Amino acid sequence: MRTVKVIVACLLSCVFVATSVGQRGLKEIPSVDPIVELKSFLIAEGFEVNLYASDPRMAKPIQMNFDPQGRLWIAASESYPHIKPGEKASDKIIIVEDVDRDGVAEKTSVFAEGLLIPTGVVPGDGGCYVANSTDLLHFQDINGDGVSDKRRVVLSGFGSEDTHHLLHTLRWGPDGWLYMNQSIYIHSHIETPYGVKRLLGGGIWRFRPESMQLEVVCKGLVNPWGHHFDAWGQSFATDGAGGEGINYVFPGSVFVASPGEPRRLVGLNPGSPKHCGLEILSGRHLPENWRGSMVANDFRANRVCRFEVTEDKAGYRSKQVEELIKSSHQAFRPIDVKMGPDGAIYIADWYNPIIQHGEVDFRDERRDHVHGRIWRITAKDRPLVKPIDVGSMDIDELLETLTLPEQWVRLNAKLELKKHDHVAVVDKTLKWASKRNASNPQGAHELLEALWVLQCVDHVDAALIEQLLLNSDHRIRAAAVRVVSHQRSRLPAYRRYLSITVRDEHPRVRLESVRALSSESDLAAVTEISSVLEYPMDRFIDFATWRALRETKQVWLSTVEAGRYSFNGDSNKLLYALESVDSGNVAPTLVNILKGLQFKSDGTQRVLRAIASSGGANEARTAIAWVLTNAKTEAAAGGAILVELIEEFRRRRVRPAEIENLVELMSNAGPAYRSAVFATAGAWKLDKYYVLLAKSSTETENRLVQAQAIRAIGLYQNEAARNDLSRIASGNDEVSAVAAIEALAAFAIVPAAKAVLLMMQRSTMVETSAALAAVLRNKQGAGVLTTLLADVTISADVAKTAVRTAQRATGDNAALIDSLRTAGKIADSGWKYSEQLVQELATAALNNGDPHKGQAVFRRSSLQCMLCHAIGGAGGKVGPDLVSIGGSAPVDYLVESLIAPNRKVKENYHSIQILDVDGQVYSGVPVRSSDKSVVIRDAKNELVTILKVDIDLQKEGRSLMPDGAVDALTRQELIDLVAFMSRLGKVGDFEISKNAIARSWQQLLWTDEAHHRINRTSLDTAASDDTALTWAPFYATVQGDVEIGELAIFKPRSNVDNVSFIRTQLDVSEDGGRCTLVFDDGMGLLLWVDGTPTPVSGNRCELQLKRGQHTITVGVLRPVREKQLMLNLEVPDGEPHVQWSVSE
Amino acid sequence: MIRDTQVLVCIAISILFCSGVSADTKPLIKSGDRVVFLGGTFVERMQNYGHVEAEISSRVSGVTFRNLGWSGDNVWGESRAVFGTVSQGFERLQRDMTLAQPSVIIVSYGANEAHAGNAGLSRFVLGYQTLLDALKLHEASVILVTPRYYENLGPPLPDPGGYNAKLKLYIDAIDSLATEQNLPVIHLSKPESSGQAGVKHELRPKSWRVLPAHSGLTNNGIHLTSQGYQVLARQIADDLKLPKSIFSVSGMQGTNVNISDYIALPDSIRFVMTPTRIVSLDMSGHGNDEVKANLVHLRFDGLRPGKYAIYIDDTKLARVTANQLKIGVALPSSFQHATAKRAYELTAAKNMMFFHRHRPQNETYLFLFRKHEQGNNAVEVPQFDPIIDGFENNIQSIQNSTSYRVEIRRS
């Protein structure tokens, strides 16, 4: 086997001389010679790579698929990303062929042209389907000259709001339907004989060309550029922008960024880089341990990743393992991967130094419009698979190929059978099926293939379905339930099947059944859906069930409200159902459930919260009174939940009935309810209690009580409150003053602003951020303060911190920042965007930047980078995860985004600004929404819920990245920071390891209270959930190290070593989960698991844990350990899933 | 080889020359009009299948067209909402209409709304009224087109009986609306009677290798093929009360044809013929009847008796006698095919350019919430305007300045 056609390659490099010269002078343009690219490849042990096809015979491949004859069809676009005025769309569908089967293609032809950025192609139905802008087209070659002469529009109305989101990823399913994906910005409106099908945002479609049936399989995902079926017909998808690796897709599943969806599923590899394309490997050519692996392209980091996906109850778990191939060549952009007819793995290389679409100018001259390669990866010393042309086979031969291990052959055979006489196909398939042995796994799988054949030719066979529903392999049963769901209209007994399978012993079969039942419209179906709640739940079936109940609410909600249906009196099911909907008059039912509970029962808090979010005045009263009566021995917990309830009722403007009487009861119930009394008095402006609040507002010995009182006074919004708060705000006690300004700013902006100004003028007070931020949350705040600042002088230090606060605050604060600078007599020393500066810094970063020093800059707490940005899941979620930013963004873009963050904003990170009816401004990135509320993530990485009824105005915001964020950096620091970012996602020192390293930690901060607690008790206190301890997020470095030097040091007693504490959490999916914690070195470490001291033997600690979340606390004895530590998690195969927790 | 059947002796040419214009036959489109089409997929696909534009242009010269079709759209402008609310889609419809500068608006809604059946009817009527009110701002004449009934193409496509029954309600409602508002209305089809319920099919088709058998007008029961648009184009033009153009030459006189370089000798006549518009030709290659409908009539007196060959651009088209020429002969206008095809292609290209103008790809970056990134490239979008004008000029000039050398020579 030749690896490269050397002569061809030499010719090619000559051809490219002209191009290279044209691009000289641009930064980071690598050689376009395929040999250079080939030499850059690092390939997995036991594999080799060769150039299968290349430019100039083909350019810019986007999607590729083999046909049954082994020819490779490629959708190629030279006009991406945007057509020029007057330019004629001239993109192509290309066929590449390896006629002599030597592993190198020698024939290329253009099958169709005149296309506008075709983003998908799949052969089928005597030609090929092509995703072309707003249309799905079908091309056919009628006269047999190898070129299409018939073009048909199959579907139209796909959105085109973004050319890298257009309809894409065409795949045939085992059911003979065509699956197609679209991305986040696409809004599609498709006319079919069954009505208009609409899909807004990302998702996967399912389409049957013969009948024009079109369905949405799943919604969401930012760029679902990969989709494949496993051998049992389960779907998996990858996302080119959401960073969760492999996503398990089932009908009705919803993923990130689906408009109007209040809840979504998380993928199987959170914190993973982004991927394009997905192939599940199969076939005899590959080594056994590679079969079933999923491969997906990390095109930003120039590598093809591999995942091992195993079953995890209803769903799956996924582990990233060694890459298939990686490269340091920056134009290597693997974007599609497919198994070929010879059993080798083929990679489509889009070949481009520039991949950004929105962020890099459409007309950036570094964009490559002419190159493209197909690489072929084979296992060394293993025989290839003999290609099978199903086109020349009769029905019997086709059926026999269904026994082969090569998944693509089986799919081709099924699609080919569609072309034969359907009556004969059905007869022969049933005969063939009758000879299979259902009791062995291979035979059972062949029966499943037979069932799919029947589905392909649209035949229903109840007997075969029933046989498979009873198979001992749950994967077969789950697949059969899916077919039942598809063919229900012609299966008389389908409801009987589902009522049995919904109680199957395996959760995935139950999940499929729940999804099948979700489109039914009778109460019996609802009862069956809810029956899965009698079994253990996991996150997959939980989502499926929640959504099924939500989708069937028309069926059950009104009957529940009318008291005619109660999920057979099972309050757990009823509560679960009520929580799944966010409308309807469900509160009286909730109150009935509440009456049957004890204060400490499971579900009490859920019921109370559900009442708070839906109840009216009477339910509110009942709930509050119930807590007061029932929380007897749990007064502290009772007080806390009451404050939460009252807060929610206030937000919803529900005034509990007989409120005076209730607050009287609270007052008499003891000090535990004092906060609740304050909250109630403030929420409903109860005059009787104002005096009490005013008194408490000066109690500086109990800060918590004082703060609550001040806040409650603010809610009165009357003259007395204005006067009292103004007085506290301008007083000498700093803590009280800040609290008063916060309370005042919501309704009396002038005194609030005056008080802040006073604070700023007192030169001793530098830290005015919280008070200033509160004033700026009021829509008039910045304007009032700017006016007040007119003739005022403040210290330079105060001015500097105030400017920083204003830069990070919501809204346009440019005028305020100017007046702060004038008042503090400080110059604007920040970086000023200019193209020249960007170029200078970019060049300097490439030549002189030190990425290791840059990482230290990035981690500097004053810069707050990690508050908003994660790397590989470790860090805040306000801005994009930077895990592969260096692989995707040119250096000048990195510089620009640091010094002028609003020029380019990554998709899915555009903020919205909301002005509420009280004049408060909120700014954040939308996370989810429901009929009632919007949830945004603010610049502090906190989730904020805003009721839709409270929204006065909503508009597009800017980037949450503050202007001036890097102003404090020196030139060299900035250069180092850029150098660090530019290395992220590239092969080398800043590659994210595939090991399960603990990256997201909390560190124990040094506070007086914490010091005293630990001093007075033992070190074990640090591993408890003592409220005196303050923990703050802490993240490992890109390499996975905890930088011990950055941790706070405790010195409990003179005879005890100095010690620092960090902790993190583990999620265990079911009881008995075995795992091993592996430290890089066990020296100088103390370990607690859920607060219990646990020995580390050597550097390892083996654990067996129950289902749920567990806290791992580590004490680091200093100076025994001074540099860094790393904690890795090992989970044996076949064990329940254990993984590091991921926060929302 | 020329078959005699291709030459038709004109039987009553004189009838064709007198067409009085009465009030209810007043054409709904006149020279100089800007016609804007508005609707769902039916309208959207007219961008590529430009037969309606061609047919109208073959009957009235100097008309320009803008296509505002958007798949899945309805009277509320739902498909145009993009990231926004439906009402923002409706606002966009208004803006695009302003961009298109109509003097005539041809509206075709109702097909998508009709799936909602009786329950959705009053909402639809209200929505259509709102739309028509809004369109009044554009001071253009409005013509309504009712949706086509779905064809029954047999399984595996669904039986459209249920839908068609619902659609009947919507068509009736559109009719009432048109009457109320005194607007012309064009009907595209009648419901299939039970006797002609589509093509006969086996209950279970043997296979659907390529496509189910179909009538040729649609390939999925609901959307028209190129041929379907062509057949419908004639019907639409008729319903727009646009008389078919007569192309005739009688001696030195031409109707809808300019004659120059006329030389008449006893044994031959030579001249250059420039039609003022082109006939719309059959693009699909079949449908002879339709070809026959577009004829060029020739009548010459004074030639010596005998047989004559008619050449157009040196291609021999027919052989006739002097006597036939004296009475009048009709030539099939197939000699114009190449020109018509070119105009048809230019029409599709022009429509594509307008598509890039009013509904550009990457809108998100050019105009919407990521415009701070690529908004600088939005300057390219209006650059399509002169390009569209250029295409339009090209189409016009092909339509009125393509000349043919005609020679009638004794043989």
PDB file of C-alpha atoms in Angstrom, chain A residues 81-87 116-117 125 133-135 140 150-158 160-166 184-185 187 189 191-196 198 208 210-212 357-363 418-423 457-459 902-907 910 956, chain B residues 40-42 44-45 48-49 70-74 78-84 111-113 115 150 156-158 163 204-212 214 219-220 222-223 352-353 355-356 359-366 368-374 376-377 380-381 383-384 387 391:
ATOM      1  CA  PRO A  81     -18.977  31.942   3.895  1.00  0.00           C
ATOM      2  CA  HIS A  82     -20.889  34.465   1.821  1.00  0.00           C
ATOM      3  CA  ILE A  83     -21.760  35.041  -1.808  1.00  0.00           C
ATOM      4  CA  LYS A  84     -20.416  38.219  -3.345  1.00  0.00           C
ATOM      5  CA  PRO A  85     -22.753  40.634  -5.106  1.00  0.00           C
ATOM      6  CA  GLY A  86     -23.121  39.573  -8.701  1.00  0.00           C
ATOM      7  CA  GLU A  87     -21.367  36.270  -8.155  1.00  0.00           C
ATOM      8  CA  LEU A 116     -25.127  27.932  -3.204  1.00  0.00           C
ATOM      9  CA  ILE A 117     -23.032  26.710  -0.251  1.00  0.00           C
ATOM     10  CA  ASP A 125     -33.020   7.170  -4.552  1.00  0.00           C
ATOM     11  CA  SER A 133     -29.324  26.904   1.204  1.00  0.00           C
ATOM     12  CA  THR A 134     -33.089  26.974   1.823  1.00  0.00           C
ATOM     13  CA  ASP A 135     -33.791  23.767  -0.098  1.00  0.00           C
ATOM     14  CA  GLN A 140     -30.384  12.403 -10.763  1.00  0.00           C
ATOM     15  CA  LYS A 150     -32.503  16.200 -13.346  1.00  0.00           C
ATOM     16  CA  ARG A 151     -32.842  18.575 -10.418  1.00  0.00           C
ATOM     17  CA  ARG A 152     -35.839  18.446  -8.148  1.00  0.00           C
ATOM     18  CA  VAL A 153     -36.683  20.543  -5.137  1.00  0.00           C
ATOM     19  CA  VAL A 154     -37.769  18.086  -2.469  1.00  0.00           C
ATOM     20  CA  LEU A 155     -38.327  20.426   0.471  1.00  0.00           C
ATOM     21  CA  SER A 156     -37.995  24.162   0.787  1.00  0.00           C
ATOM     22  CA  GLY A 157     -38.087  26.629   3.612  1.00  0.00           C
ATOM     23  CA  PHE A 158     -34.961  25.868   5.608  1.00  0.00           C
ATOM     24  CA  SER A 160     -30.345  30.603   5.900  1.00  0.00           C
ATOM     25  CA  GLU A 161     -29.627  33.099   8.661  1.00  0.00           C
ATOM     26  CA  ASP A 162     -26.112  31.743   8.985  1.00  0.00           C
ATOM     27  CA  THR A 163     -24.247  29.777   6.347  1.00  0.00           C
ATOM     28  CA  HIS A 164     -22.461  27.523   8.796  1.00  0.00           C
ATOM     29  CA  HIS A 165     -25.787  26.575  10.354  1.00  0.00           C
ATOM     30  CA  LEU A 166     -27.648  25.659   7.173  1.00  0.00           C
ATOM     31  CA  ILE A 184     -28.975  27.261  16.289  1.00  0.00           C
ATOM     32  CA  TYR A 185     -29.701  30.307  14.089  1.00  0.00           C
ATOM     33  CA  HIS A 187     -35.596  28.908  11.499  1.00  0.00           C
ATOM     34  CA  HIS A 189     -40.800  26.439   7.821  1.00  0.00           C
ATOM     35  CA  GLU A 191     -44.687  22.798   3.696  1.00  0.00           C
ATOM     36  CA  THR A 192     -45.648  19.135   3.554  1.00  0.00           C
ATOM     37  CA  PRO A 193     -48.937  17.445   2.656  1.00  0.00           C
ATOM     38  CA  TYR A 194     -49.434  17.030   6.410  1.00  0.00           C
ATOM     39  CA  GLY A 195     -49.099  20.700   7.193  1.00  0.00           C
ATOM     40  CA  VAL A 196     -46.268  23.147   7.781  1.00  0.00           C
ATOM     41  CA  ARG A 198     -41.481  24.334  11.754  1.00  0.00           C
ATOM     42  CA  ARG A 208     -39.381   9.987   4.394  1.00  0.00           C
ATOM     43  CA  GLU A 210     -41.700   8.800  -0.643  1.00  0.00           C
ATOM     44  CA  SER A 211     -44.484  10.006   1.584  1.00  0.00           C
ATOM     45  CA  MET A 212     -43.165  13.496   2.421  1.00  0.00           C
ATOM     46  CA  HIS A 357     -17.349  32.623  10.471  1.00  0.00           C
ATOM     47  CA  GLY A 358     -18.990  35.421  12.376  1.00  0.00           C
ATOM     48  CA  GLU A 359     -15.879  36.599  14.141  1.00  0.00           C
ATOM     49  CA  VAL A 360     -13.556  36.781  11.172  1.00  0.00           C
ATOM     50  CA  ASP A 361     -14.482  38.977   8.261  1.00  0.00           C
ATOM     51  CA  PHE A 362     -16.299  37.208   5.426  1.00  0.00           C
ATOM     52  CA  ARG A 363     -13.766  38.773   3.111  1.00  0.00           C
ATOM     53  CA  LYS A 418     -36.282  -0.479  -1.030  1.00  0.00           C
ATOM     54  CA  LYS A 419     -35.653  -0.558  -4.766  1.00  0.00           C
ATOM     55  CA  HIS A 420     -36.798  -4.163  -5.192  1.00  0.00           C
ATOM     56  CA  ASP A 421     -40.313  -5.489  -5.522  1.00  0.00           C
ATOM     57  CA  HIS A 422     -41.778  -4.820  -2.113  1.00  0.00           C
ATOM     58  CA  VAL A 423     -44.008  -7.859  -2.028  1.00  0.00           C
ATOM     59  CA  VAL A 457     -40.402  -0.988   2.602  1.00  0.00           C
ATOM     60  CA  ASP A 458     -43.167   0.307   4.860  1.00  0.00           C
ATOM     61  CA  HIS A 459     -44.491  -3.068   5.856  1.00  0.00           C
ATOM     62  CA  ASN A 902     -17.688  44.040  21.840  1.00  0.00           C
ATOM     63  CA  ARG A 903     -16.400  43.865  18.310  1.00  0.00           C
ATOM     64  CA  LYS A 904     -16.954  40.108  18.005  1.00  0.00           C
ATOM     65  CA  VAL A 905     -19.151  37.966  20.225  1.00  0.00           C
ATOM     66  CA  LYS A 906     -19.326  34.178  20.088  1.00  0.00           C
ATOM     67  CA  GLU A 907     -22.646  32.605  19.179  1.00  0.00           C
ATOM     68  CA  HIS A 910     -24.941  37.363  23.237  1.00  0.00           C
ATOM     69  CA  GLU A 956     -30.096  42.782  22.716  1.00  0.00           C
TER      70      GLU A 956
ATOM     71  CA  GLY B  40     -45.515  30.634   0.524  1.00  0.00           C
ATOM     72  CA  THR B  41     -43.663  27.873  -1.299  1.00  0.00           C
ATOM     73  CA  PHE B  42     -45.925  28.216  -4.358  1.00  0.00           C
ATOM     74  CA  GLU B  44     -41.111  31.079  -3.618  1.00  0.00           C
ATOM     75  CA  ARG B  45     -40.497  28.415  -6.261  1.00  0.00           C
ATOM     76  CA  ASN B  48     -36.637  29.442 -10.228  1.00  0.00           C
ATOM     77  CA  TYR B  49     -39.571  28.383 -12.408  1.00  0.00           C
ATOM     78  CA  TRP B  70     -41.232  32.481   1.644  1.00  0.00           C
ATOM     79  CA  SER B  71     -41.887  28.824   2.292  1.00  0.00           C
ATOM     80  CA  GLY B  72     -44.373  28.001   4.988  1.00  0.00           C
ATOM     81  CA  ASP B  73     -45.539  31.591   5.203  1.00  0.00           C
ATOM     82  CA  ASN B  74     -49.060  32.669   6.034  1.00  0.00           C
ATOM     83  CA  GLU B  78     -44.895  33.734  10.421  1.00  0.00           C
ATOM     84  CA  SER B  79     -42.007  32.407   8.326  1.00  0.00           C
ATOM     85  CA  ARG B  80     -40.498  35.875   8.112  1.00  0.00           C
ATOM     86  CA  ALA B  81     -40.144  36.188  11.881  1.00  0.00           C
ATOM     87  CA  VAL B  82     -36.605  34.697  11.860  1.00  0.00           C
ATOM     88  CA  PHE B  83     -35.469  35.210  15.488  1.00  0.00           C
ATOM     89  CA  GLY B  84     -38.360  37.455  16.415  1.00  0.00           C
ATOM     90  CA  ALA B 111     -52.791  26.883   1.672  1.00  0.00           C
ATOM     91  CA  ASN B 112     -50.849  26.576   4.914  1.00  0.00           C
ATOM     92  CA  GLU B 113     -53.514  28.115   7.106  1.00  0.00           C
ATOM     93  CA  HIS B 115     -54.602  22.766   7.686  1.00  0.00           C
ATOM     94  CA  TYR B 150     -53.813  19.049  -3.380  1.00  0.00           C
ATOM     95  CA  PRO B 156     -47.455   6.396  -0.121  1.00  0.00           C
ATOM     96  CA  LEU B 157     -48.485  10.063  -0.303  1.00  0.00           C
ATOM     97  CA  PRO B 158     -51.513  10.784   1.822  1.00  0.00           C
ATOM     98  CA  TYR B 163     -57.332  18.664   3.473  1.00  0.00           C
ATOM     99  CA  ARG B 204     -49.412  -1.080  -2.257  1.00  0.00           C
ATOM    100  CA  PRO B 205     -47.109   0.238  -4.957  1.00  0.00           C
ATOM    101  CA  LYS B 206     -44.639  -2.271  -6.209  1.00  0.00           C
ATOM    102  CA  SER B 207     -41.794   0.048  -5.395  1.00  0.00           C
ATOM    103  CA  TRP B 208     -41.085   3.737  -5.378  1.00  0.00           C
ATOM    104  CA  ARG B 209     -37.751   3.642  -6.970  1.00  0.00           C
ATOM    105  CA  VAL B 210     -37.844   7.236  -8.104  1.00  0.00           C
ATOM    106  CA  LEU B 211     -41.165   8.840  -7.509  1.00  0.00           C
ATOM    107  CA  PRO B 212     -44.777   7.855  -7.543  1.00  0.00           C
ATOM    108  CA  HIS B 214     -47.892  11.743 -11.055  1.00  0.00           C
ATOM    109  CA  ASN B 219     -44.515  15.747  -7.932  1.00  0.00           C
ATOM    110  CA  ASN B 220     -45.748  15.473  -4.397  1.00  0.00           C
ATOM    111  CA  ILE B 222     -48.842  19.928  -3.340  1.00  0.00           C
ATOM    112  CA  HIS B 223     -45.975  21.697  -5.069  1.00  0.00           C
ATOM    113  CA  MET B 352     -31.804  34.846  -7.149  1.00  0.00           C
ATOM    114  CA  MET B 353     -30.135  38.252  -6.960  1.00  0.00           C
ATOM    115  CA  PHE B 355     -33.381  36.821  -3.026  1.00  0.00           C
ATOM    116  CA  HIS B 356     -29.855  37.764  -1.904  1.00  0.00           C
ATOM    117  CA  ARG B 359     -33.401  37.634   2.319  1.00  0.00           C
ATOM    118  CA  PRO B 360     -29.612  37.384   2.338  1.00  0.00           C
ATOM    119  CA  GLN B 361     -27.840  34.447   3.876  1.00  0.00           C
ATOM    120  CA  ASN B 362     -25.971  35.260   7.100  1.00  0.00           C
ATOM    121  CA  GLU B 363     -28.597  37.839   8.054  1.00  0.00           C
ATOM    122  CA  THR B 364     -27.649  37.239  11.660  1.00  0.00           C
ATOM    123  CA  TYR B 365     -24.269  38.829  11.041  1.00  0.00           C
ATOM    124  CA  LEU B 366     -25.280  41.424   8.496  1.00  0.00           C
ATOM    125  CA  LEU B 368     -29.343  41.201  13.310  1.00  0.00           C
ATOM    126  CA  PHE B 369     -27.776  40.743  16.715  1.00  0.00           C
ATOM    127  CA  ARG B 370     -24.322  39.928  15.420  1.00  0.00           C
ATOM    128  CA  LYS B 371     -24.175  42.858  13.059  1.00  0.00           C
ATOM    129  CA  HIS B 372     -21.352  44.353  15.092  1.00  0.00           C
ATOM    130  CA  GLU B 373     -19.240  41.553  13.664  1.00  0.00           C
ATOM    131  CA  GLN B 374     -20.054  41.460   9.980  1.00  0.00           C
ATOM    132  CA  ASN B 376     -19.530  46.110   7.661  1.00  0.00           C
ATOM    133  CA  ASN B 377     -20.296  43.585   4.932  1.00  0.00           C
ATOM    134  CA  GLU B 380     -22.667  44.571  -0.078  1.00  0.00           C
ATOM    135  CA  VAL B 381     -26.373  43.893   0.144  1.00  0.00           C
ATOM    136  CA  GLN B 383     -24.965  46.402  -4.192  1.00  0.00           C
ATOM    137  CA  PHE B 384     -27.349  43.799  -5.526  1.00  0.00           C
ATOM    138  CA  ILE B 387     -27.131  43.985 -10.516  1.00  0.00           C
ATOM    139  CA  PHE B 391     -30.471  41.554 -15.289  1.00  0.00           C
TER     140      PHE B 391
END
